[in-house]
Amino acid sequence: MILSDKRILEEIEKGTIVISPYDRKFLGTNSYDVHLGKYLATYKDRVLDARRHNEIVHFEIPEEGFILQPNTLYLGVTLEYTETHAHVPFLEGKSSTGRLGIDIHATAGKGDVGFCNTWTLEISCAQPVRIYAGMPIGQLIYFAVEGDVETFYNKKGDAKYNGRTVRPVESMMWKNVF
Ligand SMILES: Nc1ccn([C@H]2C[C@H](O)[C@@H](COP(=O)(O)OP(=O)(O)OP(=O)(O)O)O2)c(=O)n1
């Protein structure tokens, strides 16, 4: 079950959903619009290695915007810091973003109950496209959970992406043992 606008508002009032900054006008019928933060990053190396810590270089989107190029993975970040303590948050693109040929996540759209942070975006594009800090980029939807949660993401000792990061966070796949 996906939460409606009224339910999202109730959860925000209870504190079980936190979205910061928050503006009522960004609440849709059953989603909340999130915006692109000013930091982007790209990997230093062209060839990535899933077993290694692949380092990234951060940069700021200038006032006049930044042109994304195809065949490059950009890491972006939502302007919004979020906390979701009782539901499963999902990050989805916006139709208007998709119609510009922009993908905002690569395979990972699901969040965990207890996730507290900004969202890292794995951005790619179909053709060159200029993007701007602060533009609407995606939407959060919230699912009700069936059953009790044993380990909330923010209580998991090995959670890789919890925290309060204003810049995108690179893959921590290297922390998995395989
Ligand atoms: N595009 C996305 C998708 C998810 N997340 C956040 C919300 C999730 O709660 C958290 C962890 O996501 P996964 O469980 O998919 O990631 P991993 O399994 O790789 O990491 P972990 O071992 O920490 O669970 O990352 C994010 O910032 N950006």
Coordinates of C-alpha atoms and ligand atoms in Angstrom, one line a residue:
M1 CA 0.0 0.0 0.0
I2 CA 1.3 3.4 -1.0
L3 CA 0.7 6.3 1.4
S4 CA -1.6 9.1 0.2
D5 CA -0.8 12.8 0.6
K6 CA -2.9 12.9 3.8
R7 CA -1.1 10.0 5.3
I8 CA 2.3 11.4 4.4
L9 CA 1.3 14.6 6.1
E10 CA 0.1 12.7 9.2
E11 CA 3.4 10.8 9.3
I12 CA 5.3 14.1 9.0
E13 CA 3.4 15.5 11.9
K14 CA 4.1 12.3 14.0
G15 CA 7.8 12.5 13.1
T16 CA 7.9 9.1 11.5
I17 CA 8.7 10.8 8.1
V18 CA 11.1 13.7 8.1
I19 CA 11.8 15.7 4.9
S20 CA 14.1 18.7 5.2
P21 CA 13.7 21.2 3.7
Y22 CA 10.0 20.5 3.4
D23 CA 7.4 22.5 1.5
R24 CA 3.7 21.5 1.3
K25 CA 3.6 22.5 -2.4
F26 CA 5.9 19.6 -3.2
L27 CA 3.5 17.0 -1.8
G28 CA 1.7 15.3 -4.7
T29 CA -1.3 13.0 -4.5
N30 CA 0.8 10.1 -3.2
S31 CA 4.4 11.3 -3.4
Y32 CA 6.8 14.0 -2.4
D33 CA 9.0 15.8 -5.0
V34 CA 12.7 16.0 -4.3
H35 CA 15.2 18.3 -5.8
L36 CA 18.7 18.1 -7.1
G37 CA 21.4 19.3 -4.6
K38 CA 24.3 21.4 -5.9
Y39 CA 27.0 18.7 -5.7
L40 CA 27.7 16.1 -8.4
A41 CA 30.5 13.6 -8.5
T42 CA 32.2 11.3 -11.1
Y43 CA 34.5 8.4 -10.6
K44 CA 38.2 9.1 -11.0
D45 CA 38.8 5.9 -12.9
R46 CA 37.1 5.0 -16.1
V47 CA 37.2 1.3 -15.3
L48 CA 35.7 0.6 -11.9
D49 CA 36.4 -2.4 -9.8
A50 CA 33.6 -3.8 -7.6
R51 CA 36.1 -5.1 -5.1
R52 CA 38.0 -1.8 -4.7
H53 CA 37.1 1.5 -3.1
N54 CA 36.6 3.5 -6.3
E55 CA 37.2 7.2 -5.5
I56 CA 35.1 10.0 -6.8
V57 CA 35.7 13.7 -7.5
H58 CA 33.1 16.2 -6.3
F59 CA 32.2 19.4 -8.1
E60 CA 29.5 22.0 -7.8
I61 CA 26.8 22.7 -10.4
P62 CA 27.4 26.2 -11.5
E63 CA 24.7 28.9 -11.7
E64 CA 24.3 28.4 -15.4
G65 CA 23.8 24.7 -15.0
F66 CA 25.9 21.7 -16.0
I67 CA 25.6 19.6 -19.2
L68 CA 25.4 15.9 -18.6
Q69 CA 27.1 13.7 -21.2
P70 CA 26.0 10.2 -22.2
N71 CA 28.3 7.3 -21.3
T72 CA 29.2 8.8 -17.9
L73 CA 27.9 8.0 -14.6
Y74 CA 27.3 11.0 -12.4
L75 CA 26.5 10.7 -8.7
G76 CA 24.1 13.4 -7.5
V77 CA 22.3 14.0 -4.3
T78 CA 18.9 15.2 -3.2
L79 CA 18.6 18.6 -1.6
E80 CA 16.3 17.0 0.9
Y81 CA 17.5 15.1 4.0
T82 CA 15.0 12.4 4.8
E83 CA 14.2 10.1 7.7
T84 CA 11.7 7.2 7.3
H85 CA 11.1 5.4 10.6
A86 CA 8.0 3.3 9.9
H87 CA 7.6 2.9 6.1
V88 CA 9.7 1.7 3.1
P89 CA 10.6 4.8 1.1
F90 CA 11.2 4.4 -2.7
L91 CA 12.9 7.0 -4.9
E92 CA 11.4 7.3 -8.3
G93 CA 12.2 9.6 -11.2
K94 CA 9.7 12.2 -12.3
S95 CA 8.0 11.8 -15.7
S96 CA 9.4 15.2 -16.7
T97 CA 12.9 14.1 -15.8
G98 CA 12.5 10.8 -17.8
R99 CA 11.2 12.8 -20.8
L100 CA 14.5 14.6 -20.9
G101 CA 16.2 11.3 -21.1
I102 CA 17.6 11.5 -17.5
D103 CA 17.7 8.4 -15.3
I104 CA 18.2 9.2 -11.6
H105 CA 19.0 5.8 -10.3
A106 CA 20.7 2.8 -11.6
T107 CA 18.8 -0.3 -10.3
A108 CA 18.5 1.0 -6.7
G109 CA 15.3 2.8 -6.0
K110 CA 14.3 1.2 -2.7
G111 CA 15.2 2.7 0.7
D112 CA 15.0 0.9 4.0
V113 CA 12.9 1.4 7.1
G114 CA 15.1 3.6 9.3
F115 CA 17.1 5.2 6.5
C116 CA 18.2 8.7 7.5
N117 CA 20.2 10.7 5.0
T118 CA 20.0 12.5 1.7
W119 CA 19.6 10.2 -1.3
T120 CA 22.5 9.6 -3.6
L121 CA 21.4 9.6 -7.2
E122 CA 23.1 7.5 -9.9
I123 CA 22.5 9.8 -12.9
S124 CA 22.9 9.0 -16.5
C125 CA 21.4 10.5 -19.7
A126 CA 20.4 9.5 -23.2
Q127 CA 21.7 12.7 -24.9
P128 CA 23.5 15.8 -23.6
V129 CA 21.2 17.7 -21.3
R130 CA 21.8 20.8 -19.1
I131 CA 20.7 20.4 -15.5
Y132 CA 20.4 22.8 -12.6
A133 CA 20.8 22.7 -8.9
G134 CA 17.4 22.9 -7.2
M135 CA 15.5 21.5 -10.2
P136 CA 12.8 18.9 -9.4
I137 CA 14.5 15.5 -10.0
G138 CA 12.5 12.7 -8.4
Q139 CA 9.8 11.8 -6.0
L140 CA 9.6 9.7 -2.9
I141 CA 6.8 7.3 -2.4
Y142 CA 6.1 5.4 0.8
F143 CA 5.0 1.9 1.3
A144 CA 3.4 0.4 4.5
V145 CA 5.4 -2.5 5.9
E146 CA 3.8 -5.8 6.7
G147 CA 5.2 -7.3 9.9
D148 CA 7.6 -6.0 12.6
V149 CA 11.0 -4.7 11.7
E150 CA 13.8 -6.4 13.6
T151 CA 16.7 -4.3 12.4
F152 CA 16.1 -0.7 11.4
Y153 CA 18.6 0.6 8.8
N154 CA 19.8 3.3 11.2
K155 CA 20.5 0.7 13.9
K156 CA 22.3 -1.7 11.6
G157 CA 26.0 -1.7 12.5
D158 CA 27.1 -2.2 8.9
A159 CA 24.7 0.2 7.2
K160 CA 26.8 1.8 4.5
Y161 CA 24.8 4.9 3.6
N162 CA 23.2 6.2 6.8
G163 CA 24.3 9.6 8.1
R164 CA 24.0 13.2 7.1
T165 CA 25.9 13.7 3.9
V166 CA 25.3 16.8 1.8
R167 CA 27.4 15.4 -1.1
P168 CA 26.8 12.2 -3.0
V169 CA 28.4 9.0 -1.6
E170 CA 30.2 6.6 -3.8
S171 CA 29.6 2.8 -3.9
M172 CA 30.7 1.0 -0.8
M173 CA 30.4 -2.4 -2.5
W174 CA 34.0 -3.0 -1.4
K175 CA 32.8 -3.4 2.2
N176 CA 31.0 -6.6 1.2
V177 CA 33.0 -9.8 1.5
F178 CA 32.8 -11.8 -1.7
Ligands
LIG1 N1 19.4 5.5 -5.3 C1 19.4 5.3 -3.9 C2 18.9 4.1 -3.4 C3 19.0 3.9 -2.0 N2 19.6 4.9 -1.3 C4 19.7 4.7 0.2 C5 18.5 4.3 0.8 C6 18.7 2.9 1.3 O1 18.1 2.7 2.6 C7 20.2 2.8 1.4 C8 20.8 1.5 1.2 O2 20.3 1.0 0.0 P1 20.5 -0.6 -0.3 O3 20.1 -1.4 0.8 O4 19.9 -0.8 -1.7 O5 22.1 -0.6 -0.4 P2 23.2 -1.7 -0.1 O6 22.5 -3.0 0.1 O7 24.2 -1.7 -1.1 O8 23.8 -1.2 1.2 P3 23.6 -1.7 2.7 O9 24.5 -2.9 2.8 O10 24.0 -0.6 3.6 O11 22.1 -2.1 2.9 O12 20.7 3.7 0.4 C9 20.2 6.0 -1.8 O13 20.7 6.9 -1.2 N3 20.1 6.2 -3.2

